[in-house]
mmCIF file of C-alpha atoms in Angstrom:
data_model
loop_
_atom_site.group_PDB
_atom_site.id
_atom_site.type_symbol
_atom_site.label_atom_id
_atom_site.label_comp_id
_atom_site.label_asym_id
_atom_site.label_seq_id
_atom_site.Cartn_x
_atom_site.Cartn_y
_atom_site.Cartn_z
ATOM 1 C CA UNK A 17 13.681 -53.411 -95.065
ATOM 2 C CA UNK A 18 10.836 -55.442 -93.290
ATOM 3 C CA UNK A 19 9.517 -54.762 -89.745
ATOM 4 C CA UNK A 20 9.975 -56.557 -87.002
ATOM 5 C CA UNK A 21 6.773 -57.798 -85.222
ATOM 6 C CA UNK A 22 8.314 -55.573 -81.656
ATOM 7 C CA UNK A 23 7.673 -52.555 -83.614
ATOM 8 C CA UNK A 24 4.864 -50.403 -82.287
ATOM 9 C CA UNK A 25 2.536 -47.471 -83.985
ATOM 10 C CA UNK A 26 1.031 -44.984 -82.042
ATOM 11 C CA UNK A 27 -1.385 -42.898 -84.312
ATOM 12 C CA UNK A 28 -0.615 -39.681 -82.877
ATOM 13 C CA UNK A 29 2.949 -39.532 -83.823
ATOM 14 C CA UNK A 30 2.407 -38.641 -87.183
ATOM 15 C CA UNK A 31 0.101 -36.100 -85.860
ATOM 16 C CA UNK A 32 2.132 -33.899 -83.449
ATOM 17 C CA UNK A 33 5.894 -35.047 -84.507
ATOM 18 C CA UNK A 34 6.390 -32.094 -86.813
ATOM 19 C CA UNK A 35 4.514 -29.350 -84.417
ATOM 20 C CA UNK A 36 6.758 -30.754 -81.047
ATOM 21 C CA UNK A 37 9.778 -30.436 -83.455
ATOM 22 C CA UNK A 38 9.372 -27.150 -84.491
ATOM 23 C CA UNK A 39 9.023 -26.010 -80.885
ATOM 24 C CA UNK A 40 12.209 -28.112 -79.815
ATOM 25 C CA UNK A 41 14.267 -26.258 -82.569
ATOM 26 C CA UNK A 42 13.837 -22.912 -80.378
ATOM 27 C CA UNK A 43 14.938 -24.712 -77.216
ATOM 28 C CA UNK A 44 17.459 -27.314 -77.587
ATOM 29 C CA UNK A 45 20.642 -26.673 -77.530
ATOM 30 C CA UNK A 46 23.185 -27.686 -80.548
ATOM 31 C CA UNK A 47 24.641 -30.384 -79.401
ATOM 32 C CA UNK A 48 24.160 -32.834 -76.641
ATOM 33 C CA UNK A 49 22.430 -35.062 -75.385
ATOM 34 C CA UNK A 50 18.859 -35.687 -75.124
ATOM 35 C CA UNK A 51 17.142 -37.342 -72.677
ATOM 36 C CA UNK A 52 13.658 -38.542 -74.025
ATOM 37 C CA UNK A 53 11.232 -40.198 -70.906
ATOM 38 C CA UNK A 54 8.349 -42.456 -71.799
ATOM 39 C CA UNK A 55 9.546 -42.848 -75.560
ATOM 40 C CA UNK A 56 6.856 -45.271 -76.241
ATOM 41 C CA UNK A 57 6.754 -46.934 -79.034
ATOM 42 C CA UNK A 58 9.603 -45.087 -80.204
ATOM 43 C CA UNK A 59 8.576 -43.049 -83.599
ATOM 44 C CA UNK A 60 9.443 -39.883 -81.730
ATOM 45 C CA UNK A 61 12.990 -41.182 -80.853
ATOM 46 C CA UNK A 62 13.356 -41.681 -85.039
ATOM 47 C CA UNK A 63 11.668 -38.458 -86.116
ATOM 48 C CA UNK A 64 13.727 -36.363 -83.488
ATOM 49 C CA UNK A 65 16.829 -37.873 -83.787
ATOM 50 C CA UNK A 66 16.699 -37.814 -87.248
ATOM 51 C CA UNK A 67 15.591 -34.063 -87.173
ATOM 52 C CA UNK A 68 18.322 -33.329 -84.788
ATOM 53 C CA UNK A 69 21.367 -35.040 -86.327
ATOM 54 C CA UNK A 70 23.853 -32.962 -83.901
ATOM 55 C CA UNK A 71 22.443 -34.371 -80.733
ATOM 56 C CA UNK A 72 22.583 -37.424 -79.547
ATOM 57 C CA UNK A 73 19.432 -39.061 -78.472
ATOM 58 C CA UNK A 74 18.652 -41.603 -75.595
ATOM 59 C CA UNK A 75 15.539 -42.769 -75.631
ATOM 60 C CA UNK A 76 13.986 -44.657 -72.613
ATOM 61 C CA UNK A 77 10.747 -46.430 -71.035
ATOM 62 C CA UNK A 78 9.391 -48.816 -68.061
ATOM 63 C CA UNK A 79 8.024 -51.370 -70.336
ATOM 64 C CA UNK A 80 8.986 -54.116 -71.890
ATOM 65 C CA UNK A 81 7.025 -53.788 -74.757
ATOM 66 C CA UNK A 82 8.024 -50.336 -75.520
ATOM 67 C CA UNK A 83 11.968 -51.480 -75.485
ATOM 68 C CA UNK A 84 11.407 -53.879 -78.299
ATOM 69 C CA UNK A 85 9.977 -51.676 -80.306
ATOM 70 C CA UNK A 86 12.450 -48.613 -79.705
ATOM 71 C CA UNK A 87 14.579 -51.380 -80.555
ATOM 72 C CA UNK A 88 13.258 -52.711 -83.511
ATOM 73 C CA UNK A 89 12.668 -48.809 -84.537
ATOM 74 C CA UNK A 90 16.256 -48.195 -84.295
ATOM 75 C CA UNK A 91 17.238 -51.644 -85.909
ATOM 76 C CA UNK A 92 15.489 -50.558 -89.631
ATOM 77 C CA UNK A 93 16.159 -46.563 -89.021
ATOM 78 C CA UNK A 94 20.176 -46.880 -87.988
ATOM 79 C CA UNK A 95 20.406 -43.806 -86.861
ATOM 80 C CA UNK A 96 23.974 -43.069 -85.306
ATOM 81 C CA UNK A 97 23.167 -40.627 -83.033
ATOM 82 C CA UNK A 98 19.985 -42.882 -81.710
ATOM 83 C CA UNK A 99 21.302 -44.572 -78.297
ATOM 84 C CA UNK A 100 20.293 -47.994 -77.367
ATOM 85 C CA UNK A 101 16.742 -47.195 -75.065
ATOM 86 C CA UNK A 102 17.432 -47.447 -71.105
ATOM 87 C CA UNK A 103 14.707 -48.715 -68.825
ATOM 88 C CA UNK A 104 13.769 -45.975 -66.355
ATOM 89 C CA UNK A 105 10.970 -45.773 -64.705
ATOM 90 C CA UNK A 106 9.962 -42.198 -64.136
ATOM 91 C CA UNK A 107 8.572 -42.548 -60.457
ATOM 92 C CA UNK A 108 11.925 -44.660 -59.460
ATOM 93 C CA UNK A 109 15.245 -42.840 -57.406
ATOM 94 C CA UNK A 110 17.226 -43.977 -58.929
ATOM 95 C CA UNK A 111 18.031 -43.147 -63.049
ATOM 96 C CA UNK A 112 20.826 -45.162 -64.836
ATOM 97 C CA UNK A 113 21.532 -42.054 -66.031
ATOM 98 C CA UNK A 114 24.063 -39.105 -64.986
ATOM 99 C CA UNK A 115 23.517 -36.269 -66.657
ATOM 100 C CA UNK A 116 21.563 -34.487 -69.766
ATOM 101 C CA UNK A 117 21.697 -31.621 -71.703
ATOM 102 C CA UNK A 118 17.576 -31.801 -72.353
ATOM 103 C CA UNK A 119 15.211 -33.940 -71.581
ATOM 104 C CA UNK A 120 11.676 -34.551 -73.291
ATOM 105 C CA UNK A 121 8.894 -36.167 -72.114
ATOM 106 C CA UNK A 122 5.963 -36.515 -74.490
ATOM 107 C CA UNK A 123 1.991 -38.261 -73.301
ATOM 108 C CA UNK A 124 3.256 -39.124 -69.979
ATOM 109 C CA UNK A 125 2.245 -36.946 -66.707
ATOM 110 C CA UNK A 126 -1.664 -38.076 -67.632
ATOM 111 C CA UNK A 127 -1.420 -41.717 -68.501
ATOM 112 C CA UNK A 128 0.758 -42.473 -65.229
ATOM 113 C CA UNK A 129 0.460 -41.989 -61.589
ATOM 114 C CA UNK A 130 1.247 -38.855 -60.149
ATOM 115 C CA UNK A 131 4.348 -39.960 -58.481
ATOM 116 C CA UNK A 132 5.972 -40.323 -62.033
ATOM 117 C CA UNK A 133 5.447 -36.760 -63.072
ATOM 118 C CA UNK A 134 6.967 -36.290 -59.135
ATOM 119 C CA UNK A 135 10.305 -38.552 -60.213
ATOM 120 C CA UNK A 136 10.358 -36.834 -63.508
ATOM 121 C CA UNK A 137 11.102 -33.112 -61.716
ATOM 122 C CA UNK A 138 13.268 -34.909 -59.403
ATOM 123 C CA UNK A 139 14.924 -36.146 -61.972
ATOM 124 C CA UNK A 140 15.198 -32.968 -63.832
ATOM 125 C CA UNK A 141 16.941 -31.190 -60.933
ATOM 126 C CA UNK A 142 19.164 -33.637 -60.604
ATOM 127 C CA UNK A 143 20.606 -34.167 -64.319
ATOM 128 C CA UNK A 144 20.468 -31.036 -66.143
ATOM 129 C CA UNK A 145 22.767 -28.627 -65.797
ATOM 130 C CA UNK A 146 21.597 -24.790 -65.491
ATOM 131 C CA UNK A 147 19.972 -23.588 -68.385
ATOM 132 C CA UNK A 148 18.962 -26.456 -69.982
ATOM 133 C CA UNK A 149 15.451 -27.645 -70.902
ATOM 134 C CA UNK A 150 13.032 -29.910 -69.906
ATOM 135 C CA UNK A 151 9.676 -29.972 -72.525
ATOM 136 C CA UNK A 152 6.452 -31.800 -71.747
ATOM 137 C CA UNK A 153 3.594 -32.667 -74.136
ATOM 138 C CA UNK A 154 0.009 -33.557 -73.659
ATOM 139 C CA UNK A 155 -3.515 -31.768 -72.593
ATOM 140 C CA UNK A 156 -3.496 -30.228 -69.327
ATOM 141 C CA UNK A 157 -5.930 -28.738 -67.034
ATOM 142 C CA UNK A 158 -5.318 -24.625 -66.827
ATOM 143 C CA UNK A 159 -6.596 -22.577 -64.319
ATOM 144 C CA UNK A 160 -9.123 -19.429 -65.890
ATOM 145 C CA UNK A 161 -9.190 -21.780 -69.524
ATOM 146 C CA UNK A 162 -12.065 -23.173 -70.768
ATOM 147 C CA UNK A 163 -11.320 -27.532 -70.950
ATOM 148 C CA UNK A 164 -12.078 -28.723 -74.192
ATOM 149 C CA UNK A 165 -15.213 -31.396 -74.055
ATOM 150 C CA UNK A 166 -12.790 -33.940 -75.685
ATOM 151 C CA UNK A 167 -10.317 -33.490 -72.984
ATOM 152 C CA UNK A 168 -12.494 -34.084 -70.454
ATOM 153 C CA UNK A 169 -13.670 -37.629 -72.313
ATOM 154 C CA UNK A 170 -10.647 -38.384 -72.356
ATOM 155 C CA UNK A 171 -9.780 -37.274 -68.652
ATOM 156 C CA UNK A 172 -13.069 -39.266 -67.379
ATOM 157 C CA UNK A 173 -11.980 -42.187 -69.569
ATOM 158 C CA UNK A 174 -8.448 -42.096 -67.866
ATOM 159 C CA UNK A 175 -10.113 -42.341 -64.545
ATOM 160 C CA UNK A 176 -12.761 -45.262 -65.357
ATOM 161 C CA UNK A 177 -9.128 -47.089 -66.676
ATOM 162 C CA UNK A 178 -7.103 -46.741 -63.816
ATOM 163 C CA UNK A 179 -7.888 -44.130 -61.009
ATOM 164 C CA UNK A 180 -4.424 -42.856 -60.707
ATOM 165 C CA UNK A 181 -4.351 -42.062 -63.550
ATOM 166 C CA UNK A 182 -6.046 -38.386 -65.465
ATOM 167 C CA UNK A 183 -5.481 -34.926 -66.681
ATOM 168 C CA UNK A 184 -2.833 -32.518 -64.479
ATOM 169 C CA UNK A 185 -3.753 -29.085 -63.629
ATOM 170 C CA UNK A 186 -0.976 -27.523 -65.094
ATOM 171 C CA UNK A 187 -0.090 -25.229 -62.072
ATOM 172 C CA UNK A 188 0.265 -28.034 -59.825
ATOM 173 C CA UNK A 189 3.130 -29.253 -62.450
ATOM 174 C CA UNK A 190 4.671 -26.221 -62.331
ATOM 175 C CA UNK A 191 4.888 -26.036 -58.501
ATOM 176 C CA UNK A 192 6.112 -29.102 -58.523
ATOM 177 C CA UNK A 193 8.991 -28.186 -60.915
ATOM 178 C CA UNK A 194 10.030 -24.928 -59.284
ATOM 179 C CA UNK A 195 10.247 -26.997 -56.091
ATOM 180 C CA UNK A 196 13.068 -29.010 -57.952
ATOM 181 C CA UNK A 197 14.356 -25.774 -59.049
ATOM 182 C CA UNK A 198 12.726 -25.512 -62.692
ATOM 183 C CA UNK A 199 11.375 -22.248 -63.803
ATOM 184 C CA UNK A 200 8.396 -21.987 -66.341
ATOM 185 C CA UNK A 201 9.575 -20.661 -69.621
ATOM 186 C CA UNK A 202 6.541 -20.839 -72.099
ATOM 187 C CA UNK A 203 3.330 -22.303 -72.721
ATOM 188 C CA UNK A 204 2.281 -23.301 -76.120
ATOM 189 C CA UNK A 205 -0.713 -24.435 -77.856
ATOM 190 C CA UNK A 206 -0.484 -27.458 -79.917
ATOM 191 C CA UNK A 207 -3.105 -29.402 -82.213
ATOM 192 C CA UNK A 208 -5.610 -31.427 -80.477
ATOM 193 C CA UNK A 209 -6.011 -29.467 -77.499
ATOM 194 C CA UNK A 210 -2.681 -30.337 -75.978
ATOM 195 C CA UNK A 211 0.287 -28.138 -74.818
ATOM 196 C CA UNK A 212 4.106 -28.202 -75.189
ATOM 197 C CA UNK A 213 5.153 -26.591 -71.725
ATOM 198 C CA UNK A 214 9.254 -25.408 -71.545
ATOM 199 C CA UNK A 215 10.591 -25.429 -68.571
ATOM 200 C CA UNK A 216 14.280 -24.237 -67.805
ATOM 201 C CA UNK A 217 16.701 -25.553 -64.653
ATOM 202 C CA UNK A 218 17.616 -22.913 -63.162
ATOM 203 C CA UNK A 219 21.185 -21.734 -62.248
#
């Protein structure tokens, strides 16, 4: 089937899909739904869903750009348990969304200003019920750990972009999700120098 000209390709997809998946099949529960924040262009939305054919996944973004090509994604993959993608931006109140049984947010909290990572745990508290999971991905800053040189290219070239913009110290994303009553399950190292972090809502 041919491609619609909406559909985006983001490199590192093919990269870390199959490591992020292997991590979500210890933590998500069997059936559900998914919640999936800053989806992008979308090739995560596929891969999971597809991976995951008992839970139903919602993917969503704030741009345009990025709903077209969810869309067009989900036009050639047909995917039944892929939802239509919801426009939510992370640093807004106000979700058009009431509840979820995980959420995932992958290569967000450093490409966005701080106030999204703040809606995101906000957010979190809000819609999952106890127990449930909420899973970041991307490089972080850790207290005590040597940064890789690479990450901290790419952290300066964040910066020069757009100054809100930049690599989280990890701890301060932590406090910030314990504050909205999240609890820090694991840490795990994941290929180029980024981490999958599992955090739980507590009961």
């Amino acid at each position: 089937m041919a491609m619609t000209d909406a559909r985006r390709f983001a490199p590192a997809t093919a990269r870390n899909r199959e490591p992020i998946a292997a991590i979500l099949r210890d933590v998500l529960p069997p059936e559900g739904t998914v919640l999936e924040v800053a989806s992008g262009t979308g090739e995560h939305a596929i891969f999971l869903a597809q991976a995951f054919p008992n839970l139903a996944w919602q993917p969503s973004d704030p741009d345009p750009a990025a709903i077209a090509s969810i869309r067009a994604w989900a036009e050639a993959a047909r995917l039944p348990n892929l939802r239509p993608p919801l426009t939510i931006d992370a640093a807004a109140a106000d979700w058009p969304v009431e509840r979820a049984d995980a959420m995932l947010c992958v290569n967000m909290i450093h490409i966005s200003p701080w106030e999204a990572t703040v809606g995101l745990m906000r957010a979190a508290g809000r819609l999952l019920p106890a127990g449930a999971p909420l899973v970041l991905y991307g490089p972080y800053l850790q207290q005590g750990v040597e940064t890789a040189p690479s990450n901290l290219a790419f952290d300066a070239d964040l910066r020069r972009r757009d100054e809100r913009w930049g690599l989280r110290r990890l701890e301060d994303v932590v406090a910030l999700a314990e504050g909205e009553g999240l609890r820090l399950e694991a840490v795990h190292a994941m290929p180029a120098n980024n981490l999958t972090v599992v955090l739980r809502r507590e009961g």
